[in-house]
């Protein structure tokens, strides 16, 4: 009797103690001013007059013989701009110099809260798992989303500009402006946020010691076309009162079924977290969708840090629902990410089963987090 009570108490402590550690997750809001000066694609599409024009853009993009992206990038331009970047800095108690900082960049239809789903005690809360592993983490709203600046959705809210914003955040933290001097900075991305993190490793190879790219795969154009069709872009200002006043280049998903099919794999996700994320739905811009597909993504030929790719086995956005499909002779679309990293000191992949695109919403999130935090290490 006593023995079984002890066993029960022990098992109970295993369950409870990790969450006790999360219970007082120490986060504070920061708004960081950044200045970017960067050359990016010039897109010759005017702000769409109405939804009919947006739907036509999608139809032209999906037309089988079209070269939509190449046809509409007509050169380069310099974006010289100041933005305010809002985020949350979460840290283990008493974190001092020498610490590791993760910088987390979210994907489309989301904002910084993707990294803190379900509250402090939730096994889906990525920030809590990072802090519990002894890391600080800055989860922020990309330009165009949440409480960060919302500039031109065609010429400014683009992958290249966003990579420069992320670079400026790295500089801010490395310079000790958050009152801690971080020794290691790790880039963590999801979906578009992973492509932005890749772009930083291309343009500023010294920024990140390591990168963790989630919800990413490449060289699978059919998947990207289907994903684009699935989003069914809809003018954000016409759907949500909170987006009134944004230009017609800011879009949301067509509706909840569109959101579900892209974000998660049925039934292995939390309906509540998908619902909360949809209620808080973030935007995607015309500039982001075009530059995501622009042939500007080369290789991170000078990045010598380590790379971990974590993509759900049933990712719909970039694997067309099956990441075991071979896309480039011998590689899957997840393995193909290695081609971007010819001199990385390590390249690893983790492809969790029963998991769709937005890993953090799935029942297997905590297991994926354990792999990620152990990769990042102390
Ligand atoms: C949308 O804008 C286009 C271009 O200005 C115009 O031709 C079309 O009639 C408009 N459609 C609607 C439904 O207002
Ligand atoms: C850093 O410390 C200064 C002085 O105490 C304080 O005003 C500032 O808010 C701190 N910055 C951050 C990011 O915590």
PDB file of C-alpha atoms and ligand atoms in Angstrom, residues 28 30 89 172 177-179, ligand 2:
ATOM      1  CA  UNK A  28       8.205  41.175 -20.323  1.00  0.00           C
ATOM      2  CA  UNK A  30       9.693  45.071 -25.376  1.00  0.00           C
ATOM      3  CA  UNK A  89      11.427  38.491 -23.818  1.00  0.00           C
ATOM      4  CA  UNK A 172      20.195  44.715 -30.368  1.00  0.00           C
ATOM      5  CA  UNK A 177      20.641  46.448 -24.926  1.00  0.00           C
ATOM      6  CA  UNK A 178      18.377  44.069 -22.990  1.00  0.00           C
ATOM      7  CA  UNK A 179      20.860  44.324 -20.089  1.00  0.00           C
TER       8      UNK A 179
HETATM    9  C1  LIG B   2      17.868  47.936 -18.974  1.00  0.00           C
HETATM   10  O1  LIG B   2      18.127  48.647 -17.791  1.00  0.00           O
HETATM   11  C2  LIG B   2      17.702  50.015 -17.830  1.00  0.00           C
HETATM   12  C3  LIG B   2      18.214  50.686 -16.574  1.00  0.00           C
HETATM   13  O2  LIG B   2      17.820  49.952 -15.423  1.00  0.00           O
HETATM   14  C4  LIG B   2      16.191  50.034 -17.951  1.00  0.00           C
HETATM   15  O3  LIG B   2      15.722  51.357 -18.029  1.00  0.00           O
HETATM   16  C5  LIG B   2      15.785  49.293 -19.226  1.00  0.00           C
HETATM   17  O4  LIG B   2      14.362  49.222 -19.311  1.00  0.00           O
HETATM   18  C6  LIG B   2      16.362  47.879 -19.246  1.00  0.00           C
HETATM   19  N1  LIG B   2      16.087  47.300 -20.542  1.00  0.00           N
HETATM   20  C7  LIG B   2      15.500  46.107 -20.692  1.00  0.00           C
HETATM   21  C8  LIG B   2      15.291  45.668 -22.086  1.00  0.00           C
HETATM   22  O5  LIG B   2      15.167  45.416 -19.747  1.00  0.00           O
END
